[in-house]
Tab-separated table of C-alpha atoms in Angstrom:
chain	number	residue	atom	x	y	z
A	133	MET	CA	-11.982	-38.854	-57.125
A	134	ALA	CA	-13.959	-42.361	-57.794
A	135	SER	CA	-17.728	-42.673	-57.669
A	136	SER	CA	-18.406	-44.107	-54.486
A	137	SER	CA	-16.749	-46.587	-53.035
A	138	THR	CA	-19.663	-50.422	-53.597
A	139	THR	CA	-18.032	-51.883	-50.646
A	140	PHE	CA	-17.370	-49.263	-48.173
A	141	ASP	CA	-19.449	-49.800	-45.248
A	142	TYR	CA	-21.332	-47.251	-44.599
A	143	SER	CA	-22.462	-47.404	-41.034
A	144	SER	CA	-18.962	-47.721	-40.301
A	145	LEU	CA	-19.942	-44.086	-40.016
A	146	LYS	CA	-20.944	-43.379	-36.736
A	147	GLU	CA	-18.100	-44.772	-35.825
A	148	LEU	CA	-15.947	-43.238	-37.854
A	149	LEU	CA	-17.533	-40.172	-36.739
A	150	LYS	CA	-17.406	-40.438	-33.454
A	151	ASP	CA	-15.533	-38.085	-32.222
A	152	SER	CA	-16.391	-35.175	-33.802
A	153	ASN	CA	-20.196	-33.774	-33.030
A	154	ALA	CA	-22.028	-34.878	-36.082
A	155	GLU	CA	-25.248	-37.508	-36.113
A	156	VAL	CA	-25.677	-40.161	-38.757
A	157	LEU	CA	-28.406	-41.547	-39.911
A	158	LEU	CA	-28.602	-44.639	-41.872
A	159	PRO	CA	-31.444	-45.682	-43.386
A	160	ASN	CA	-31.692	-48.564	-40.564
A	161	ASP	CA	-32.827	-45.636	-38.765
A	162	GLY	CA	-36.733	-44.818	-39.174
A	163	GLN	CA	-38.362	-41.102	-39.161
A	164	ALA	CA	-34.768	-39.147	-39.117
A	165	TYR	CA	-34.298	-41.197	-41.926
A	166	GLU	CA	-37.024	-40.253	-43.953
A	167	LYS	CA	-36.969	-36.651	-42.852
A	168	SER	CA	-33.202	-36.506	-43.627
A	169	ILE	CA	-33.994	-37.037	-47.211
A	170	GLU	CA	-37.164	-34.922	-47.724
A	171	ARG	CA	-37.412	-32.164	-50.261
A	172	TRP	CA	-39.005	-29.289	-51.839
A	173	SER	CA	-39.392	-31.349	-54.535
A	174	GLU	CA	-40.943	-34.871	-54.744
A	175	HIS	CA	-39.359	-35.677	-57.681
A	176	CYS	CA	-35.093	-34.862	-55.911
A	177	ILE	CA	-35.545	-37.283	-52.637
A	178	LYS	CA	-33.359	-39.898	-53.373
A	179	ARG	CA	-32.114	-42.437	-51.035
A	180	ALA	CA	-28.637	-41.281	-49.791
A	181	ALA	CA	-26.568	-44.339	-47.388
A	182	ALA	CA	-25.807	-41.637	-45.296
A	183	VAL	CA	-27.255	-38.387	-44.131
A	184	VAL	CA	-24.523	-37.502	-41.348
A	185	MET	CA	-25.876	-34.359	-39.604
A	186	VAL	CA	-23.164	-31.816	-38.923
A	187	THR	CA	-23.654	-28.830	-36.802
A	188	SER	CA	-20.149	-27.086	-37.092
A	189	ALA	CA	-17.423	-26.768	-39.694
A	190	ASP	CA	-15.135	-29.030	-37.813
A	191	ASP	CA	-17.345	-31.529	-37.959
A	192	VAL	CA	-18.071	-30.426	-41.981
A	193	SER	CA	-14.159	-30.842	-42.279
A	194	ALA	CA	-14.385	-34.369	-40.333
A	195	THR	CA	-17.104	-35.988	-42.318
A	196	LEU	CA	-15.005	-34.866	-45.913
A	197	ALA	CA	-11.756	-36.251	-44.412
A	198	GLN	CA	-14.042	-39.447	-44.787
A	199	ILE	CA	-15.278	-38.925	-48.262
A	200	ARG	CA	-11.304	-38.419	-49.265
A	201	LYS	CA	-10.235	-41.746	-47.386
A	202	HIS	CA	-12.703	-43.478	-48.927
A	203	ASN	CA	-13.382	-42.113	-52.197
A	204	ILE	CA	-17.791	-41.426	-51.300
A	205	SER	CA	-19.626	-39.935	-54.075
A	206	PHE	CA	-21.187	-36.703	-51.679
A	207	THR	CA	-23.919	-33.737	-51.289
A	208	VAL	CA	-24.423	-31.089	-49.503
A	209	ARG	CA	-27.845	-29.775	-48.445
A	210	GLY	CA	-28.262	-26.308	-47.183
A	211	GLY	CA	-32.139	-25.593	-47.370
A	212	GLY	CA	-33.604	-28.474	-49.926
A	213	HIS	CA	-34.569	-26.000	-52.615
A	214	SER	CA	-33.215	-27.491	-55.390
A	215	THR	CA	-35.232	-29.020	-58.039
A	216	SER	CA	-32.394	-30.353	-60.065
A	217	GLY	CA	-31.443	-32.626	-57.112
A	218	ALA	CA	-28.180	-30.996	-56.204
A	219	ALA	CA	-28.809	-31.610	-52.895
A	220	SER	CA	-29.499	-34.828	-53.686
A	221	ILE	CA	-27.315	-38.535	-54.062
A	222	GLU	CA	-29.016	-41.678	-54.463
A	223	ASP	CA	-26.988	-43.888	-52.175
A	224	GLY	CA	-23.184	-42.101	-51.338
A	225	ILE	CA	-23.405	-39.293	-48.484
A	226	VAL	CA	-25.095	-35.787	-47.833
A	227	ILE	CA	-23.749	-33.789	-46.091
A	228	ASP	CA	-26.274	-32.253	-43.877
A	229	LEU	CA	-26.514	-28.141	-42.762
A	230	SER	CA	-29.997	-28.115	-41.221
A	231	LYS	CA	-28.579	-28.225	-37.805
A	232	MET	CA	-26.309	-24.896	-38.667
A	233	ARG	CA	-29.064	-22.515	-37.928
A	234	LYS	CA	-28.387	-19.613	-35.653
A	235	VAL	CA	-28.144	-16.126	-36.618
A	236	THR	CA	-26.155	-13.253	-35.172
A	237	VAL	CA	-26.476	-8.897	-36.235
A	238	ASP	CA	-24.367	-7.267	-34.860
A	239	THR	CA	-26.034	-4.001	-34.319
A	240	GLN	CA	-22.599	-1.695	-34.648
A	241	ALA	CA	-21.513	-2.816	-37.413
A	242	LYS	CA	-25.138	-4.073	-39.337
A	243	THR	CA	-24.108	-7.069	-40.266
A	244	VAL	CA	-25.517	-9.988	-39.476
A	245	THR	CA	-24.231	-13.618	-39.527
A	246	ALA	CA	-25.583	-16.600	-40.435
A	247	GLU	CA	-24.468	-20.119	-40.136
A	248	GLY	CA	-24.558	-22.238	-43.172
A	249	GLY	CA	-28.065	-24.304	-42.430
A	250	THR	CA	-30.469	-21.310	-42.339
A	251	ILE	CA	-32.602	-20.001	-43.839
A	252	TRP	CA	-34.336	-16.788	-44.728
A	253	GLU	CA	-37.140	-16.697	-42.389
A	254	ASP	CA	-34.221	-17.148	-39.545
A	255	VAL	CA	-32.755	-14.475	-40.773
A	256	ASP	CA	-35.611	-11.269	-42.041
A	257	VAL	CA	-36.801	-12.421	-37.830
A	258	GLU	CA	-33.829	-12.368	-36.281
A	259	ALA	CA	-32.194	-9.064	-37.982
A	260	ALA	CA	-36.260	-7.119	-37.191
A	261	LYS	CA	-35.439	-7.721	-33.557
A	262	TYR	CA	-32.215	-4.751	-34.215
A	263	GLY	CA	-34.515	-3.297	-36.842
A	264	LEU	CA	-32.036	-4.379	-39.527
A	265	ALA	CA	-33.145	-6.457	-42.412
A	266	THR	CA	-30.523	-7.953	-45.460
A	267	VAL	CA	-31.179	-8.580	-49.502
A	268	GLY	CA	-32.926	-12.211	-49.502
A	269	GLY	CA	-34.550	-13.950	-51.236
A	270	THR	CA	-39.526	-13.493	-51.793
A	271	VAL	CA	-39.403	-16.797	-50.549
A	272	ASN	CA	-38.798	-17.257	-46.216
A	273	HIS	CA	-37.834	-20.986	-46.627
A	274	THR	CA	-35.646	-20.986	-49.428
A	275	GLY	CA	-31.548	-21.443	-47.609
A	276	VAL	CA	-29.640	-18.696	-46.929
A	277	GLY	CA	-26.580	-21.144	-48.634
A	278	GLY	CA	-28.244	-22.145	-51.337
A	279	LEU	CA	-29.978	-18.334	-53.083
A	280	THR	CA	-26.920	-16.573	-51.805
A	281	LEU	CA	-24.145	-18.793	-53.474
A	282	GLY	CA	-25.847	-18.524	-56.268
A	283	GLY	CA	-26.836	-14.660	-56.458
A	284	GLY	CA	-29.492	-14.059	-54.655
A	285	TYR	CA	-32.910	-11.051	-56.370
A	286	GLY	CA	-34.837	-10.119	-53.812
A	287	TYR	CA	-37.415	-6.865	-52.660
A	288	LEU	CA	-34.809	-5.064	-51.690
A	289	THR	CA	-32.232	-5.495	-54.683
A	290	GLY	CA	-33.803	-2.260	-56.131
A	291	LYS	CA	-32.205	-0.279	-53.508
A	292	TYR	CA	-29.395	-1.876	-52.306
A	293	GLY	CA	-28.460	-5.306	-55.017
A	294	LEU	CA	-27.553	-8.265	-54.784
A	295	THR	CA	-27.281	-10.734	-51.990
A	296	ILE	CA	-23.737	-11.484	-53.034
A	297	ASP	CA	-23.255	-7.344	-53.353
A	298	ASN	CA	-24.208	-7.184	-49.876
A	299	LEU	CA	-22.033	-10.548	-49.524
A	300	LEU	CA	-18.705	-9.444	-47.189
A	301	SER	CA	-17.412	-12.802	-46.571
A	302	VAL	CA	-17.234	-16.237	-45.555
A	303	GLN	CA	-15.935	-19.783	-43.762
A	304	ILE	CA	-15.945	-22.176	-46.596
A	305	VAL	CA	-14.529	-25.953	-45.297
A	306	LEU	CA	-12.370	-26.536	-48.585
A	307	ALA	CA	-12.151	-29.954	-50.675
A	308	SER	CA	-9.159	-30.342	-48.429
A	309	GLY	CA	-10.463	-29.962	-44.898
A	310	GLU	CA	-8.813	-26.627	-44.588
A	311	GLN	CA	-11.417	-24.125	-42.412
A	312	VAL	CA	-11.124	-20.662	-44.666
A	313	ILE	CA	-12.179	-17.159	-44.929
A	314	ALA	CA	-12.957	-15.816	-47.832
A	315	SER	CA	-13.404	-11.849	-48.771
A	316	SER	CA	-13.028	-9.201	-50.296
A	317	THR	CA	-9.193	-8.984	-48.329
A	318	SER	CA	-8.728	-12.647	-47.590
A	319	ASN	CA	-8.746	-14.880	-49.901
A	320	GLU	CA	-9.571	-12.565	-52.409
A	321	ASP	CA	-9.622	-14.580	-55.452
A	322	LEU	CA	-12.326	-17.636	-53.499
A	323	PHE	CA	-13.781	-14.272	-52.088
A	324	TRP	CA	-14.843	-13.756	-56.150
A	325	ALA	CA	-15.259	-16.930	-57.207
A	326	VAL	CA	-17.833	-17.681	-54.299
A	327	CYS	CA	-20.215	-14.481	-55.465
A	328	GLY	CA	-22.004	-16.578	-58.203
A	329	ALA	CA	-20.307	-20.425	-57.608
A	330	GLY	CA	-20.038	-20.953	-54.310
A	331	GLN	CA	-21.394	-24.966	-54.986
A	332	ASN	CA	-18.142	-25.620	-56.999
A	333	PHE	CA	-16.020	-24.753	-54.229
A	334	GLY	CA	-17.040	-26.586	-50.758
A	335	VAL	CA	-19.193	-25.645	-48.034
A	336	VAL	CA	-20.115	-22.915	-46.858
A	337	THR	CA	-20.445	-22.890	-42.924
A	338	ALA	CA	-20.432	-19.050	-42.336
A	339	PHE	CA	-22.227	-16.008	-44.043
A	340	THR	CA	-21.669	-12.759	-42.913
A	341	PHE	CA	-24.355	-9.494	-44.896
A	342	GLN	CA	-24.583	-5.991	-44.492
A	343	ALA	CA	-27.045	-5.260	-43.379
A	344	TYR	CA	-29.615	-2.389	-43.627
A	345	ASP	CA	-31.757	-0.211	-41.151
A	346	GLN	CA	-35.333	-1.107	-41.519
A	347	LYS	CA	-37.533	-0.159	-38.871
A	348	ASN	CA	-40.643	0.622	-40.992
A	349	GLN	CA	-43.685	-1.695	-42.598
A	350	VAL	CA	-43.620	-2.056	-45.564
A	351	PHE	CA	-46.575	-2.068	-48.708
A	352	ALA	CA	-47.083	-5.396	-49.711
A	353	GLY	CA	-49.308	-8.245	-50.982
A	354	PRO	CA	-50.936	-9.528	-54.384
A	355	LEU	CA	-53.552	-7.772	-56.400
A	356	VAL	CA	-55.864	-10.808	-58.658
A	357	PHE	CA	-57.090	-9.571	-61.725
A	358	LEU	CA	-58.232	-12.396	-64.413
A	359	PRO	CA	-56.895	-12.879	-67.309
A	360	ASP	CA	-58.484	-10.954	-69.516
A	361	LYS	CA	-56.521	-7.462	-67.871
A	362	ILE	CA	-53.038	-8.854	-68.936
A	363	PRO	CA	-52.090	-5.886	-72.313
A	364	GLN	CA	-53.027	-3.224	-68.865
A	365	ILE	CA	-50.895	-4.490	-66.832
A	366	VAL	CA	-48.111	-4.607	-69.603
A	367	GLU	CA	-47.811	-1.120	-70.112
A	368	PHE	CA	-48.330	-0.865	-65.992
A	369	ALA	CA	-44.857	-3.059	-66.071
A	370	ASN	CA	-43.552	-0.589	-68.944
A	371	LYS	CA	-44.478	2.778	-66.922
A	372	PHE	CA	-42.933	0.851	-63.882
A	373	HIS	CA	-39.779	0.106	-65.360
A	374	LYS	CA	-39.244	3.890	-66.546
A	375	VAL	CA	-40.398	5.263	-62.653
A	376	ASN	CA	-39.727	3.300	-59.971
A	377	ASP	CA	-36.936	4.618	-58.059
A	378	GLY	CA	-35.656	0.937	-56.100
A	379	ASN	CA	-37.973	0.978	-53.490
A	380	GLN	CA	-40.923	-0.938	-55.961
A	381	ALA	CA	-40.628	-4.389	-57.359
A	382	MET	CA	-43.433	-6.346	-58.460
A	383	LEU	CA	-44.051	-10.066	-59.154
A	384	MET	CA	-46.358	-10.720	-62.436
A	385	ALA	CA	-47.519	-14.359	-61.480
A	386	PHE	CA	-49.763	-16.511	-64.714
A	387	SER	CA	-51.361	-19.306	-62.394
A	388	ALA	CA	-54.585	-21.062	-61.497
A	389	PRO	CA	-54.563	-22.006	-57.853
A	390	PRO	CA	-56.295	-24.953	-56.529
A	391	PRO	CA	-59.382	-25.249	-55.236
A	392	ALA	CA	-61.214	-22.535	-58.021
A	393	ASN	CA	-58.050	-23.755	-60.472
A	394	VAL	CA	-59.556	-20.483	-62.232
A	395	PRO	CA	-56.588	-18.565	-64.496
A	396	VAL	CA	-55.345	-15.243	-63.134
A	397	VAL	CA	-53.081	-12.755	-62.885
A	398	LEU	CA	-51.679	-12.169	-59.409
A	399	CYS	CA	-49.598	-8.326	-58.924
A	400	GLN	CA	-47.085	-8.615	-56.053
A	401	LEU	CA	-47.031	-5.748	-54.994
A	402	PHE	CA	-43.824	-4.459	-53.092
A	403	TYR	CA	-43.469	-0.243	-51.907
A	404	ASN	CA	-40.793	-0.100	-49.026
A	405	GLY	CA	-42.701	2.713	-47.841
A	406	PRO	CA	-46.030	4.245	-46.470
A	407	GLU	CA	-49.753	2.336	-47.587
A	408	ASP	CA	-50.646	6.554	-49.264
A	409	GLU	CA	-47.375	6.960	-51.501
A	410	ALA	CA	-47.821	3.053	-52.553
A	411	THR	CA	-51.919	3.352	-53.659
A	412	ALA	CA	-50.585	6.103	-55.170
A	413	PHE	CA	-47.732	4.407	-56.858
A	414	PHE	CA	-49.753	1.631	-57.894
A	415	SER	CA	-53.505	3.337	-58.948
A	416	ASP	CA	-53.206	2.119	-62.497
A	417	LEU	CA	-53.367	-1.150	-61.555
A	418	TYR	CA	-55.653	-1.241	-58.586
A	419	GLU	CA	-58.497	1.068	-61.435
A	420	LEU	CA	-58.129	-2.120	-63.165
A	421	GLY	CA	-60.885	-3.597	-60.627
A	422	PRO	CA	-58.482	-6.308	-59.138
A	423	ILE	CA	-60.903	-9.310	-58.380
A	424	ALA	CA	-58.461	-9.996	-54.908
A	425	ASN	CA	-56.556	-7.216	-52.672
A	426	MET	CA	-54.648	-8.665	-49.903
A	427	ALA	CA	-51.752	-6.144	-50.152
A	428	ALA	CA	-51.414	-4.255	-46.503
A	429	MET	CA	-48.702	-2.196	-43.892
A	430	ILE	CA	-47.240	-5.392	-43.385
A	431	PRO	CA	-43.072	-5.651	-41.260
A	432	TYR	CA	-40.175	-6.973	-42.950
A	433	GLU	CA	-39.767	-10.118	-41.809
A	434	LYS	CA	-43.649	-10.790	-42.410
A	435	LEU	CA	-42.933	-10.475	-46.627
A	436	ASN	CA	-40.739	-12.726	-47.155
A	437	SER	CA	-43.595	-15.427	-46.697
A	438	LEU	CA	-46.206	-13.752	-48.969
A	439	LEU	CA	-45.662	-16.395	-51.310
A	440	ASN	CA	-44.946	-19.366	-49.699
A	441	GLN	CA	-48.272	-20.977	-49.207
A	442	GLY	CA	-47.430	-20.806	-53.440
A	443	ALA	CA	-44.164	-22.832	-53.315
A	444	GLY	CA	-45.430	-25.331	-50.489
A	445	PHE	CA	-43.090	-28.920	-50.018
A	446	ASP	CA	-46.129	-30.977	-51.669
A	447	GLY	CA	-45.946	-32.404	-55.526
A	448	ARG	CA	-42.976	-32.731	-58.287
A	449	LYS	CA	-41.723	-29.482	-59.175
A	450	GLN	CA	-38.856	-27.455	-61.947
A	451	PHE	CA	-37.897	-24.342	-62.111
A	452	GLY	CA	-36.610	-23.011	-65.228
A	453	GLY	CA	-35.327	-19.217	-66.004
A	454	GLY	CA	-34.856	-16.564	-68.984
A	455	ALA	CA	-35.042	-13.179	-68.892
A	456	PHE	CA	-37.075	-10.858	-70.530
A	457	LYS	CA	-36.422	-6.458	-71.965
A	458	LEU	CA	-39.075	-3.935	-70.858
A	459	PRO	CA	-41.215	-2.631	-72.671
A	460	LEU	CA	-42.567	-5.308	-73.664
A	461	ASP	CA	-45.708	-6.124	-76.214
A	462	PRO	CA	-48.908	-7.210	-74.563
A	463	SER	CA	-49.766	-9.018	-76.972
A	464	LEU	CA	-46.603	-11.583	-76.968
A	465	VAL	CA	-48.020	-11.512	-72.785
A	466	VAL	CA	-51.445	-12.952	-73.653
A	467	GLN	CA	-49.948	-15.693	-76.508
A	468	ILE	CA	-47.318	-16.257	-73.991
A	469	HIS	CA	-50.378	-16.800	-71.210
A	470	ALA	CA	-52.379	-18.382	-73.059
A	471	GLU	CA	-50.098	-20.910	-73.788
A	472	PHE	CA	-48.907	-22.200	-70.704
A	473	ASN	CA	-52.859	-21.692	-69.514
A	474	ALA	CA	-53.098	-24.392	-71.857
A	475	PHE	CA	-50.708	-26.906	-71.121
A	476	VAL	CA	-51.359	-26.817	-66.582
A	477	ALA	CA	-54.990	-27.196	-68.231
A	478	SER	CA	-53.510	-30.672	-70.247
A	479	HIS	CA	-53.216	-32.351	-66.853
A	480	GLU	CA	-54.346	-33.027	-64.170
A	481	ARG	CA	-53.012	-32.036	-60.808
A	482	MET	CA	-50.221	-29.527	-63.254
A	483	ASN	CA	-52.560	-26.290	-61.565
A	484	GLY	CA	-50.180	-25.261	-59.199
A	485	SER	CA	-47.972	-24.059	-61.303
A	486	MET	CA	-46.754	-21.034	-61.931
A	487	MET	CA	-45.118	-18.365	-64.642
A	488	LEU	CA	-43.327	-15.843	-63.137
A	489	PHE	CA	-42.369	-12.007	-64.397
A	490	GLU	CA	-40.352	-10.789	-61.501
A	491	ILE	CA	-39.394	-7.568	-62.486
A	492	ILE	CA	-37.035	-6.058	-59.354
A	493	PRO	CA	-35.562	-3.524	-60.301
A	494	TYR	CA	-31.495	-3.496	-61.965
A	495	LYS	CA	-29.839	-0.177	-61.927
A	496	LYS	CA	-28.718	-1.262	-58.752
A	497	VAL	CA	-27.092	-4.458	-59.999
A	498	ILE	CA	-25.262	-2.764	-63.387
A	499	GLU	CA	-23.983	-0.697	-61.009
A	500	VAL	CA	-21.325	-3.498	-60.684
A	501	PRO	CA	-19.392	-4.931	-64.050
A	502	ASN	CA	-19.990	-8.271	-64.324
A	503	ALA	CA	-16.552	-9.290	-64.154
A	504	LYS	CA	-15.907	-8.097	-60.464
A	505	THR	CA	-18.267	-11.402	-59.204
A	506	SER	CA	-18.234	-14.373	-60.523
A	507	PHE	CA	-22.275	-13.636	-61.252
A	508	ALA	CA	-22.426	-13.291	-64.955
A	509	ASN	CA	-25.867	-12.518	-65.136
A	510	ARG	CA	-25.799	-8.635	-64.460
A	511	GLY	CA	-27.376	-6.805	-67.528
A	512	ASP	CA	-30.239	-4.134	-68.055
A	513	TYR	CA	-33.488	-6.778	-68.624
A	514	TYR	CA	-35.590	-8.823	-66.230
A	515	ASN	CA	-35.497	-12.599	-64.940
A	516	VAL	CA	-38.802	-14.989	-66.330
A	517	ALA	CA	-38.631	-18.198	-64.546
A	518	THR	CA	-40.751	-21.336	-64.994
A	519	MET	CA	-42.219	-22.973	-61.278
A	520	PHE	CA	-44.180	-26.254	-62.759
A	521	LYS	CA	-45.730	-28.753	-60.516
A	522	TRP	CA	-46.851	-32.316	-61.249
A	523	PHE	CA	-47.060	-35.186	-59.249
A	524	ASN	CA	-47.427	-38.401	-62.970
A	525	PRO	CA	-43.071	-39.163	-63.031
A	526	ALA	CA	-44.061	-40.454	-66.637
A	527	ILE	CA	-44.066	-36.783	-67.683
A	528	ASP	CA	-41.737	-35.317	-66.164
A	529	SER	CA	-38.983	-34.908	-69.294
A	530	GLU	CA	-43.063	-33.852	-71.332
A	531	ILE	CA	-42.516	-30.891	-68.737
A	532	ARG	CA	-38.601	-29.673	-69.006
A	533	THR	CA	-39.217	-29.991	-73.377
A	534	PHE	CA	-42.005	-26.929	-73.212
A	535	SER	CA	-40.695	-24.970	-70.451
A	536	ARG	CA	-37.439	-24.941	-72.164
A	537	SER	CA	-39.592	-24.897	-75.165
A	538	LEU	CA	-41.700	-21.067	-73.966
A	539	LEU	CA	-38.827	-19.615	-71.897
A	540	LYS	CA	-36.801	-19.284	-74.954
A	541	LYS	CA	-39.846	-17.789	-76.862
A	542	THR	CA	-39.688	-15.496	-73.893
A	543	SER	CA	-35.871	-14.757	-73.622
A	544	GLU	CA	-35.487	-14.430	-77.140
A	545	THR	CA	-38.866	-12.692	-78.828
A	546	VAL	CA	-37.974	-9.950	-76.619
A	547	ALA	CA	-33.888	-9.634	-76.766
A	548	SER	CA	-32.836	-10.572	-73.625
A	549	ARG	CA	-29.566	-11.808	-74.433
A	550	SER	CA	-26.269	-10.199	-75.002
A	551	THR	CA	-22.509	-11.125	-74.793
A	552	ASP	CA	-22.027	-7.725	-73.246
A	553	ARG	CA	-24.265	-7.026	-69.980
A	554	GLY	CA	-25.074	-9.742	-68.810
A	555	VAL	CA	-25.875	-14.020	-70.066
A	556	GLY	CA	-29.750	-13.735	-69.426
A	557	GLN	CA	-29.793	-17.134	-67.437
A	558	TYR	CA	-29.692	-17.403	-63.515
A	559	GLY	CA	-27.964	-19.657	-62.125
A	560	ASN	CA	-30.689	-20.508	-59.471
A	561	TYR	CA	-33.809	-20.790	-61.912
A	562	ALA	CA	-31.291	-22.802	-64.469
A	563	THR	CA	-32.227	-26.784	-65.121
A	564	ALA	CA	-29.326	-29.077	-64.505
A	565	ASP	CA	-28.911	-29.617	-67.897
A	566	VAL	CA	-27.747	-25.657	-68.544
A	567	GLU	CA	-23.934	-25.571	-69.232
A	568	ALA	CA	-21.816	-23.548	-67.399
A	569	ASN	CA	-20.989	-20.801	-69.505
A	570	GLU	CA	-24.876	-20.200	-70.595
A	571	ILE	CA	-24.784	-19.037	-66.511
A	572	PHE	CA	-20.958	-17.719	-66.271
A	573	GLY	CA	-20.502	-16.442	-69.660
A	574	ALA	CA	-16.718	-14.913	-69.984
A	575	ASN	CA	-16.027	-15.638	-66.219
A	576	VAL	CA	-16.630	-19.027	-67.088
A	577	LYS	CA	-12.671	-20.120	-67.577
A	578	ARG	CA	-11.375	-17.669	-64.415
A	579	LEU	CA	-13.891	-20.190	-62.603
A	580	GLU	CA	-11.803	-22.951	-64.139
A	581	GLU	CA	-9.194	-21.652	-63.304
A	582	LEU	CA	-10.338	-20.958	-59.478
A	583	LYS	CA	-11.826	-24.461	-59.139
A	584	HIS	CA	-8.502	-26.331	-60.173
A	585	LYS	CA	-6.269	-24.985	-57.246
A	586	TYR	CA	-9.793	-25.581	-55.234
A	587	ASP	CA	-10.559	-28.651	-56.440
A	588	PRO	CA	-8.273	-29.930	-58.505
A	589	ASP	CA	-9.948	-33.968	-58.199
A	590	ASN	CA	-13.175	-32.144	-58.323
A	591	LEU	CA	-14.760	-33.932	-54.927
A	592	PHE	CA	-17.196	-30.540	-54.987
A	593	ARG	CA	-18.817	-32.237	-58.860
A	594	HIS	CA	-22.104	-33.295	-58.036
A	595	GLY	CA	-24.549	-31.329	-59.677
A	596	ASN	CA	-21.882	-28.500	-60.052
A	597	ARG	CA	-20.879	-27.395	-63.852
A	598	LEU	CA	-17.524	-26.656	-63.278
A	599	ILE	CA	-14.002	-28.140	-64.456
A	600	PRO	CA	-11.121	-27.907	-62.877
A	601	ARG	CA	-8.380	-26.589	-65.568
A	602	PRO	CA	-4.599	-25.052	-64.835
A	603	LEU	CA	-3.850	-22.156	-65.534
A	604	VAL	CA	-2.094	-22.058	-68.708
A	605	VAL	CA	1.159	-19.692	-69.166
A	606	VAL	CA	1.784	-18.937	-72.304
A	607	ASN	CA	5.572	-17.654	-73.091
């Protein structure tokens, strides 16, 4: 498909889509338009020629028909959390799903169906009304669509696997405008592709997840330490790796949060059980003497809001990802912290940045072979991420370079990457310059063949990596 037509009159979309329920916002539509192009990261804000606020799969099909007819560049916005810019476009059209936030719970089947524009708060709150939960993210204003289509790790991953491992079906609008259901029994090859690379294949307008009983509260919250406790915290992490049973998780983060701007180590705890068991399990950390303790029993639906303050909607942001194995060498982590902290301290207004070691048990994740879904990051390792936050556009490239360097050192030094047990690169944390084979590994060939089957003209190309390749049969 050609790039956006320079002669297309975007104001005509209002007339062209008048028979749908979609709302078309143009740059002269004032605050409504300005609100529609807001993103979690300020450097991802782009001035689209039009934003189409869809309310149904039919609206999506109607919009795609005009996109195909007039050769218009476009992208799709779910929660707007991408730091790669995939949910924004300069000129062109944004298909905005944010009006599609209905969540339906089937208490008999214990399933949750969420429309394509839902955020995890919508799912968590509605499911909790029925004593249920499913595997979501760790920040509840993240979009369900983006996290799910890229794999999805959360606090319940240790017990139930990835978000895609609990995805039962999707309703998806293809490049042709056709609306289909994909599941393990219907359009199976498409469902395989959706589970890890879904953004490349269409607009998912509904997700149905398996849910589980979660009537009891959980123990969760941060313990805050000064950096001199890093060696002992790492020793606990090494022990945690061996003794967890899937009902626990820990996120270890380096930061220097405002207003104090003092370097600290945050240990975000999670224990799916009673407080006495939780404090006993994490007793080694309590004995270190945290300078702040905010861990307590809370309803599950509040769990994914605990990190919201550190993930607010201001500033420029960039995620980068890698992997690490346990046990970790404490001296390595001390060195990495020193480099991270020195870089943050040397730049103005960068104290909202964070480096995150996600110690989320992987045993359930690796029970599923890498070839079972398109998601190829299943291995005996954990994710590590940088989340830099800054305000000066002049240092964008400097931050990208430093983030890559730090993550490479973390990943390579602990020898986390392997060819047979996962790629060591979580797609949802990957920067825009990461190649498809680095994310999808051995699955990339089949994905590109399926891309040719379902999107031969590469309509869904903005911010995506897959290129359609026809299946070649050798006689």
